[in-house]
CSV table of C-alpha atoms and ligand atoms in Angstrom, one decimal:
chain,number,residue,atom,x,y,z
Q,1,UNK,CA,14.5,-9.9,7.0
Q,2,UNK,CA,13.4,-7.0,4.9
Q,3,UNK,CA,11.4,-4.1,6.2
Q,4,UNK,CA,8.4,-5.6,4.3
Q,5,UNK,CA,8.5,-8.6,6.6
Q,6,UNK,CA,8.2,-6.4,9.7
Q,7,UNK,CA,5.5,-4.3,8.1
Q,8,UNK,CA,3.5,-7.3,6.8
Q,9,UNK,CA,3.7,-10.1,9.3
Q,10,UNK,CA,2.9,-13.5,7.7
Q,11,UNK,CA,4.6,-12.6,4.4
Q,12,UNK,CA,6.5,-15.7,3.2
Q,13,UNK,CA,8.2,-14.2,0.2
Q,14,UNK,CA,11.9,-14.8,0.5
Q,15,UNK,CA,14.4,-12.0,0.4
Q,16,UNK,CA,18.2,-12.2,-0.4
Q,17,UNK,CA,20.1,-9.1,0.8
Q,18,UNK,CA,22.3,-7.8,-2.0
Q,19,UNK,CA,23.0,-4.3,-0.8
Q,20,UNK,CA,23.2,-2.2,2.3
Q,21,UNK,CA,20.2,-0.2,3.5
Q,22,UNK,CA,19.0,2.4,4.0
Q,23,UNK,CA,20.5,4.1,1.0
Q,24,UNK,CA,21.4,7.7,2.1
Q,25,UNK,CA,19.2,10.7,1.6
Q,26,UNK,CA,20.5,14.3,1.5
Q,27,UNK,CA,19.4,17.8,0.3
Q,28,UNK,CA,20.4,18.3,-3.3
Q,29,UNK,CA,22.7,21.2,-4.2
Q,30,UNK,CA,20.6,24.3,-4.8
Q,31,UNK,CA,22.0,25.0,-8.2
Q,32,UNK,CA,20.7,21.8,-9.8
Q,33,UNK,CA,17.1,22.6,-9.5
Q,34,UNK,CA,17.1,26.3,-8.6
Q,35,UNK,CA,14.5,27.5,-6.1
Q,36,UNK,CA,13.0,24.1,-5.5
Q,37,UNK,CA,13.4,21.9,-2.4
Q,38,UNK,CA,14.8,18.6,-3.7
Q,39,UNK,CA,16.1,15.7,-1.7
Q,40,UNK,CA,18.2,12.9,-3.2
Q,41,UNK,CA,17.9,9.3,-2.3
Q,42,UNK,CA,21.1,7.7,-3.6
Q,43,UNK,CA,20.1,4.3,-5.0
Q,44,UNK,CA,23.3,4.3,-7.0
Q,45,UNK,CA,25.0,3.1,-3.8
Q,46,UNK,CA,22.9,0.0,-3.6
Q,47,UNK,CA,24.5,-3.3,-4.5
Q,48,UNK,CA,27.5,-4.9,-2.8
Q,49,UNK,CA,29.1,-6.5,-5.9
Q,50,UNK,CA,29.2,-6.1,-9.6
Q,51,UNK,CA,26.7,-3.5,-10.5
Q,52,UNK,CA,24.4,-1.2,-8.5
Q,53,UNK,CA,21.3,0.9,-8.7
Q,54,UNK,CA,17.6,0.1,-8.7
Q,55,UNK,CA,17.8,-3.2,-10.6
Q,56,UNK,CA,19.8,-4.9,-7.8
Q,57,UNK,CA,16.9,-4.3,-5.3
Q,58,UNK,CA,14.6,-6.1,-7.7
Q,59,UNK,CA,17.0,-9.1,-7.8
Q,60,UNK,CA,16.8,-9.4,-4.0
Q,61,UNK,CA,13.3,-10.8,-4.6
Q,62,UNK,CA,13.7,-12.4,-8.0
Q,63,UNK,CA,16.7,-14.6,-7.2
Q,64,UNK,CA,15.2,-16.4,-4.2
Q,65,UNK,CA,12.0,-16.9,-6.2
Q,66,UNK,CA,14.0,-18.4,-9.0
Q,67,UNK,CA,15.6,-20.8,-6.6
Q,68,UNK,CA,12.2,-21.6,-5.1
Q,69,UNK,CA,10.9,-22.5,-8.6
Q,70,UNK,CA,14.0,-24.7,-9.3
Q,71,UNK,CA,14.9,-22.4,-12.2
Q,72,UNK,CA,18.4,-22.7,-13.7
Q,73,UNK,CA,18.3,-19.8,-16.2
Q,74,UNK,CA,16.8,-16.3,-16.1
Q,75,UNK,CA,15.7,-15.2,-19.6
Q,76,UNK,CA,15.2,-11.5,-20.0
Q,77,UNK,CA,15.3,-8.8,-22.6
Q,78,UNK,CA,16.4,-5.2,-23.0
Q,79,UNK,CA,18.4,-2.7,-25.2
Q,80,UNK,CA,22.0,-3.4,-25.9
Q,81,UNK,CA,22.9,-1.0,-23.0
Q,82,UNK,CA,20.5,-2.7,-20.6
Q,83,UNK,CA,21.5,-2.0,-17.0
Q,84,UNK,CA,18.9,-4.5,-15.8
Q,85,UNK,CA,20.4,-7.3,-18.1
Q,86,UNK,CA,23.8,-6.7,-16.7
Q,87,UNK,CA,22.7,-6.7,-13.1
Q,88,UNK,CA,20.8,-10.0,-13.7
Q,89,UNK,CA,23.9,-11.5,-15.3
Q,90,UNK,CA,26.3,-10.5,-12.6
Q,91,UNK,CA,24.1,-11.2,-9.5
Q,92,UNK,CA,22.5,-14.3,-11.1
Q,93,UNK,CA,26.0,-15.8,-11.7
Q,94,UNK,CA,27.0,-15.1,-8.2
Q,95,UNK,CA,23.9,-17.0,-7.0
Q,96,UNK,CA,24.1,-20.0,-9.3
Q,97,UNK,CA,21.8,-18.9,-12.1
Q,98,UNK,CA,22.6,-18.5,-15.8
Q,99,UNK,CA,21.3,-15.5,-17.7
Q,100,UNK,CA,20.0,-15.6,-21.3
Q,101,UNK,CA,19.6,-12.1,-22.8
Q,102,UNK,CA,17.7,-11.0,-25.8
Q,103,UNK,CA,19.1,-7.6,-26.8
Q,104,UNK,CA,17.6,-5.1,-29.1
Q,105,UNK,CA,19.6,-2.3,-30.9
Q,106,UNK,CA,19.3,1.2,-29.4
Q,107,UNK,CA,21.1,4.5,-30.2
Q,108,UNK,CA,24.8,4.0,-29.4
Q,109,UNK,CA,26.8,6.4,-27.3
Q,110,UNK,CA,29.9,5.9,-25.1
Q,111,UNK,CA,27.8,4.8,-22.2
Q,112,UNK,CA,26.0,2.2,-24.3
Q,113,UNK,CA,29.2,1.0,-25.8
Q,114,UNK,CA,30.7,0.5,-22.3
Q,115,UNK,CA,27.6,-1.3,-21.1
Q,116,UNK,CA,27.7,-3.7,-24.1
Q,117,UNK,CA,31.3,-4.5,-23.4
Q,118,UNK,CA,30.4,-5.3,-19.8
Q,119,UNK,CA,27.5,-7.5,-20.9
Q,120,UNK,CA,29.9,-9.4,-23.2
Q,121,UNK,CA,32.2,-10.0,-20.2
Q,122,UNK,CA,29.4,-10.9,-17.8
Q,123,UNK,CA,29.1,-14.6,-18.7
Q,124,UNK,CA,25.5,-14.1,-19.9
Q,125,UNK,CA,24.4,-15.7,-23.2
Q,126,UNK,CA,23.7,-12.8,-25.5
Q,127,UNK,CA,21.5,-12.8,-28.6
Q,128,UNK,CA,21.3,-9.5,-30.5
Q,129,UNK,CA,18.4,-8.3,-32.7
Q,130,UNK,CA,17.7,-5.3,-34.9
Q,131,UNK,CA,14.3,-4.7,-33.4
Q,132,UNK,CA,11.7,-6.1,-31.0
Q,133,UNK,CA,9.8,-7.9,-33.7
Q,134,UNK,CA,12.8,-10.1,-34.6
Q,135,UNK,CA,13.4,-10.8,-30.9
Q,136,UNK,CA,9.8,-11.9,-30.4
Q,137,UNK,CA,10.1,-14.2,-33.4
Q,138,UNK,CA,13.3,-15.7,-32.0
Q,139,UNK,CA,12.1,-16.1,-28.4
Q,140,UNK,CA,10.4,-19.5,-28.7
Q,141,UNK,CA,13.6,-20.9,-30.2
Q,142,UNK,CA,15.7,-19.4,-27.4
Q,143,UNK,CA,13.4,-20.9,-24.8
Q,144,UNK,CA,13.3,-24.3,-26.4
Q,145,UNK,CA,17.1,-24.5,-26.7
Q,146,UNK,CA,17.6,-23.5,-23.0
Q,147,UNK,CA,14.9,-25.9,-21.9
Q,148,UNK,CA,16.7,-28.8,-23.6
Q,149,UNK,CA,20.0,-27.9,-22.1
Q,150,UNK,CA,18.7,-27.3,-18.5
Q,151,UNK,CA,15.9,-29.9,-18.7
Q,152,UNK,CA,13.9,-27.0,-17.2
Q,153,UNK,CA,12.2,-24.0,-18.6
Q,154,UNK,CA,14.0,-20.7,-18.1
Q,155,UNK,CA,12.1,-18.1,-16.1
Q,156,UNK,CA,11.1,-15.3,-18.3
Q,157,UNK,CA,11.4,-11.9,-16.7
Q,158,UNK,CA,10.1,-8.9,-18.6
Q,159,UNK,CA,12.4,-6.0,-19.5
Q,160,UNK,CA,13.7,-4.2,-16.4
Q,161,UNK,CA,12.7,-7.1,-14.1
Q,162,UNK,CA,9.3,-5.3,-13.7
Q,163,UNK,CA,7.1,-8.2,-12.7
Q,164,UNK,CA,5.4,-8.2,-9.2
Q,165,UNK,CA,8.5,-9.7,-7.7
Q,166,UNK,CA,10.7,-6.9,-9.0
Q,167,UNK,CA,8.2,-4.3,-8.0
Q,168,UNK,CA,8.1,-5.7,-4.5
Q,169,UNK,CA,11.6,-4.2,-4.1
Q,170,UNK,CA,10.3,-0.7,-4.3
Q,171,UNK,CA,7.5,-1.4,-1.9
Q,172,UNK,CA,10.3,-2.2,0.5
Q,173,UNK,CA,12.2,0.9,-0.5
Q,174,UNK,CA,9.1,3.0,0.1
Q,175,UNK,CA,9.0,1.7,3.7
Q,176,UNK,CA,12.6,2.6,4.0
Q,177,UNK,CA,11.8,6.2,2.9
Q,178,UNK,CA,9.0,6.3,5.5
Q,179,UNK,CA,11.5,5.2,8.1
Q,180,UNK,CA,13.9,8.0,7.1
Q,181,UNK,CA,11.0,10.6,7.3
Q,182,UNK,CA,10.1,9.3,10.8
Q,183,UNK,CA,13.8,9.6,11.8
Q,184,UNK,CA,13.8,13.3,10.7
Q,185,UNK,CA,16.4,12.7,7.9
Q,186,UNK,CA,14.1,14.4,5.4
Q,187,UNK,CA,10.6,16.0,5.4
Q,188,UNK,CA,7.6,14.0,4.2
Q,189,UNK,CA,8.0,14.4,0.4
Q,190,UNK,CA,5.1,15.8,-1.6
Q,191,UNK,CA,6.4,14.1,-4.7
Q,192,UNK,CA,8.8,11.3,-5.4
Q,193,UNK,CA,10.4,11.5,-8.8
Q,194,UNK,CA,11.9,8.6,-10.7
Q,195,UNK,CA,12.8,7.7,-14.2
Q,196,UNK,CA,10.5,5.0,-15.6
Q,197,UNK,CA,12.0,2.5,-18.0
Q,198,UNK,CA,9.8,-0.6,-17.4
Q,199,UNK,CA,7.6,0.6,-14.5
Q,200,UNK,CA,8.6,-1.7,-11.6
Q,201,UNK,CA,10.2,1.1,-9.6
Q,202,UNK,CA,7.3,3.5,-9.9
Q,203,UNK,CA,4.7,0.8,-9.3
Q,204,UNK,CA,6.4,-0.5,-6.2
Q,205,UNK,CA,6.8,3.0,-4.8
Q,206,UNK,CA,3.1,3.8,-5.5
Q,207,UNK,CA,2.0,0.8,-3.5
Q,208,UNK,CA,4.7,1.1,-0.8
Q,209,UNK,CA,4.0,4.8,-0.1
Q,210,UNK,CA,0.4,4.0,0.5
Q,211,UNK,CA,1.2,1.0,2.7
Q,212,UNK,CA,3.5,3.2,4.7
Q,213,UNK,CA,0.8,5.8,5.2
Q,214,UNK,CA,2.7,8.6,3.4
Q,215,UNK,CA,0.8,11.2,1.3
Q,216,UNK,CA,3.7,11.4,-1.2
Q,217,UNK,CA,2.7,11.1,-4.9
Q,218,UNK,CA,4.7,9.3,-7.6
Q,219,UNK,CA,5.9,11.4,-10.6
Q,220,UNK,CA,7.3,9.1,-13.2
Q,221,UNK,CA,9.6,10.4,-16.0
Q,222,UNK,CA,8.9,7.9,-18.8
Q,223,UNK,CA,12.1,7.3,-20.8
Q,224,UNK,CA,10.9,4.3,-22.9
Q,225,UNK,CA,8.5,4.2,-25.8
Q,226,UNK,CA,8.8,0.4,-26.5
Q,227,UNK,CA,5.7,-0.4,-24.5
Q,228,UNK,CA,2.9,1.6,-22.7
Q,229,UNK,CA,3.9,3.0,-19.4
Q,230,UNK,CA,1.0,5.3,-18.6
Q,231,UNK,CA,-0.7,5.6,-15.2
Q,232,UNK,CA,-3.1,2.7,-15.7
Q,233,UNK,CA,-0.2,0.4,-16.6
Q,234,UNK,CA,1.8,1.4,-13.5
Q,235,UNK,CA,-1.2,1.2,-11.2
Q,236,UNK,CA,-2.1,-2.2,-12.7
Q,237,UNK,CA,1.4,-3.5,-11.8
Q,238,UNK,CA,1.1,-2.0,-8.3
Q,239,UNK,CA,-2.2,-3.9,-7.8
Q,240,UNK,CA,-0.8,-7.1,-9.1
Q,241,UNK,CA,2.1,-6.7,-6.7
Q,242,UNK,CA,-0.4,-6.3,-3.8
Q,243,UNK,CA,-2.1,-9.5,-5.0
Q,244,UNK,CA,1.3,-11.3,-5.0
Q,245,UNK,CA,2.0,-10.2,-1.4
Q,246,UNK,CA,-1.5,-11.3,-0.4
Q,247,UNK,CA,-1.0,-14.7,-2.1
Q,248,UNK,CA,2.2,-15.1,-0.1
Q,249,UNK,CA,0.6,-14.5,3.3
Q,250,UNK,CA,0.4,-10.8,3.8
Q,251,UNK,CA,-2.8,-9.2,5.0
Q,252,UNK,CA,-3.1,-5.9,3.2
Q,253,UNK,CA,-6.1,-3.8,4.1
Q,254,UNK,CA,-6.1,-1.4,1.1
Q,255,UNK,CA,-8.4,-1.0,-1.8
Q,256,UNK,CA,-7.0,-1.1,-5.3
Q,257,UNK,CA,-4.8,1.9,-6.3
Q,258,UNK,CA,-6.3,4.2,-8.9
Q,259,UNK,CA,-4.6,5.9,-11.8
Q,260,UNK,CA,-5.1,9.3,-10.1
Q,261,UNK,CA,-2.5,8.2,-7.5
Q,262,UNK,CA,0.4,8.5,-9.9
Q,263,UNK,CA,1.6,10.9,-12.7
Q,264,UNK,CA,3.4,9.5,-15.7
Q,265,UNK,CA,4.8,11.9,-18.2
Q,266,UNK,CA,6.7,11.3,-21.5
Q,267,UNK,CA,7.7,15.0,-22.1
Q,268,UNK,CA,11.4,14.3,-21.6
Q,269,UNK,CA,11.7,11.1,-23.6
Q,270,UNK,CA,12.9,12.7,-26.9
Q,271,UNK,CA,12.5,10.7,-30.1
Q,272,UNK,CA,12.8,7.2,-28.7
Q,273,UNK,CA,14.3,5.2,-25.9
Q,274,UNK,CA,17.9,6.0,-25.4
Q,275,UNK,CA,17.7,9.4,-27.3
Q,276,UNK,CA,20.2,11.7,-25.5
Q,277,UNK,CA,18.1,14.9,-25.5
Q,278,UNK,CA,19.8,18.3,-25.1
Q,279,UNK,CA,17.9,18.8,-21.8
Q,280,UNK,CA,19.1,15.4,-20.5
Q,281,UNK,CA,22.8,16.1,-21.6
Q,282,UNK,CA,22.6,19.5,-20.0
Q,283,UNK,CA,21.3,17.9,-16.8
Q,284,UNK,CA,24.1,15.3,-16.8
Q,285,UNK,CA,26.7,18.0,-17.3
Q,286,UNK,CA,25.2,20.2,-14.5
Q,287,UNK,CA,25.2,17.2,-12.1
Q,288,UNK,CA,28.8,16.3,-13.0
Q,289,UNK,CA,29.8,19.8,-11.9
Q,290,UNK,CA,28.4,18.9,-8.5
Q,291,UNK,CA,30.2,15.5,-8.5
Q,292,UNK,CA,27.0,13.6,-9.2
Q,293,UNK,CA,27.4,10.9,-11.8
Q,294,UNK,CA,24.3,10.5,-14.0
Q,295,UNK,CA,23.7,9.1,-17.5
Q,296,UNK,CA,21.5,10.6,-20.2
Q,297,UNK,CA,19.1,7.7,-20.8
Q,298,UNK,CA,17.3,7.6,-17.4
Q,299,UNK,CA,18.6,9.8,-14.6
Q,300,UNK,CA,19.5,12.8,-16.9
Q,301,UNK,CA,15.9,12.9,-18.1
Q,302,UNK,CA,14.5,12.7,-14.6
Q,303,UNK,CA,16.7,15.6,-13.5
Q,304,UNK,CA,15.7,17.5,-16.6
Q,305,UNK,CA,12.0,17.0,-15.7
Q,306,UNK,CA,12.6,18.5,-12.2
Q,307,UNK,CA,14.4,21.4,-13.7
Q,308,UNK,CA,11.4,22.1,-15.9
Q,309,UNK,CA,8.4,21.5,-13.6
Q,310,UNK,CA,9.8,21.0,-10.1
Q,311,UNK,CA,7.7,22.9,-7.6
Q,312,UNK,CA,4.7,23.4,-9.9
Q,313,UNK,CA,1.3,21.9,-9.1
Q,314,UNK,CA,2.0,18.6,-11.1
Q,315,UNK,CA,5.3,18.1,-9.1
Q,316,UNK,CA,4.9,19.7,-5.7
Q,317,UNK,CA,7.8,20.2,-3.3
Q,318,UNK,CA,9.5,19.0,-1.2
Q,319,UNK,CA,10.6,16.5,-3.9
Q,320,UNK,CA,12.4,13.3,-3.2
Q,321,UNK,CA,14.4,12.3,-6.3
Q,322,UNK,CA,15.7,8.8,-6.8
Q,323,UNK,CA,19.2,8.5,-8.3
Q,324,UNK,CA,18.7,5.0,-9.7
Q,325,UNK,CA,21.9,4.9,-11.7
Q,326,UNK,CA,24.4,2.3,-10.5
Q,327,UNK,CA,27.9,3.0,-12.0
Q,328,UNK,CA,30.6,0.6,-10.9
M,401,PLP,C1,19.5,3.9,-14.3
M,401,PLP,C2,18.0,3.5,-14.3
M,401,PLP,N1,17.1,4.3,-13.8
M,401,PLP,C3,15.8,4.0,-13.8
M,401,PLP,C4,15.4,2.8,-14.4
M,401,PLP,C5,13.9,2.6,-14.5
M,401,PLP,O1,13.4,1.7,-13.6
M,401,PLP,P1,12.1,0.8,-14.0
M,401,PLP,O2,12.6,-0.1,-15.1
M,401,PLP,O3,11.8,0.0,-12.8
M,401,PLP,O4,11.1,1.7,-14.5
M,401,PLP,C6,16.3,2.0,-15.0
M,401,PLP,C7,15.8,0.7,-15.6
M,401,PLP,O5,16.5,-0.1,-16.1
M,401,PLP,C8,17.7,2.3,-14.9
M,401,PLP,O6,18.6,1.5,-15.5
């Protein structure tokens, strides 16, 4: 049983535990964001096999739903360094599902090169395209081929696994945070900061923090320019997630979330998704000096954002920062 089942009696959505909870929280070293009270929730530890981080939490809800639907193949998309695609491939395989991946080129650095090698070894079926337009054109053919083979349609999951099932994971994680606050392990955060690549993490947190009765605001550091990830988009996904939970038996006595409940900022994105900006590289290097392993595409940018505006009115302290990277 997930925390969500305790909090929302009647919820029939199935949950497959893939990691140990709660993920630890601790005060961040003072030199990383000088003069600002920042707490770290270490999501990098989540995931008992293969690959860790925030994507694995999403699969805890997606894999059981795939089985419930009788799906044989998950079809999803991402950049050639997609963490999400790799997690889907590894955990899907462990739980009897094939993964079909449509990959789009992105700026290549050592981390992306490593990721691509892992994807190639993951057992997923990979199809690589120069841009999103070409992937979109090829998608019907990929779906038709897979349907013929499986005698069943693959289940299409958007980039990052950010549908309402994936976002449910971070509703659950928000309840976990509330439990850690109640247990005195950290103060009630004024802001929770996360990198935003496809929105499921931020949307789930926004809904979960409200369900948990915390006043914490979500500050999303948007790192992807391939599709809109502004506050209305995030809040829209949070509201669709609440609808899913209601459809599956939960009684949720909340009005719809409004865009004013979350802040989404693109200031640290750089030129495009995957652009390793100087601020992000500097943040990764600073973290490394404190034995904290980040990467420049997501977590480096979220640390860079805190170094710039942490403690100001748009990102009040105490801050809880999610380290969503899952190196294995
Ligand atoms: C390391 C890391 N952090 C953060 C994110 C962003 O999460 P979301 O896609 O839910 O916005 C991702 C997404 O893949 C990720 O790989």
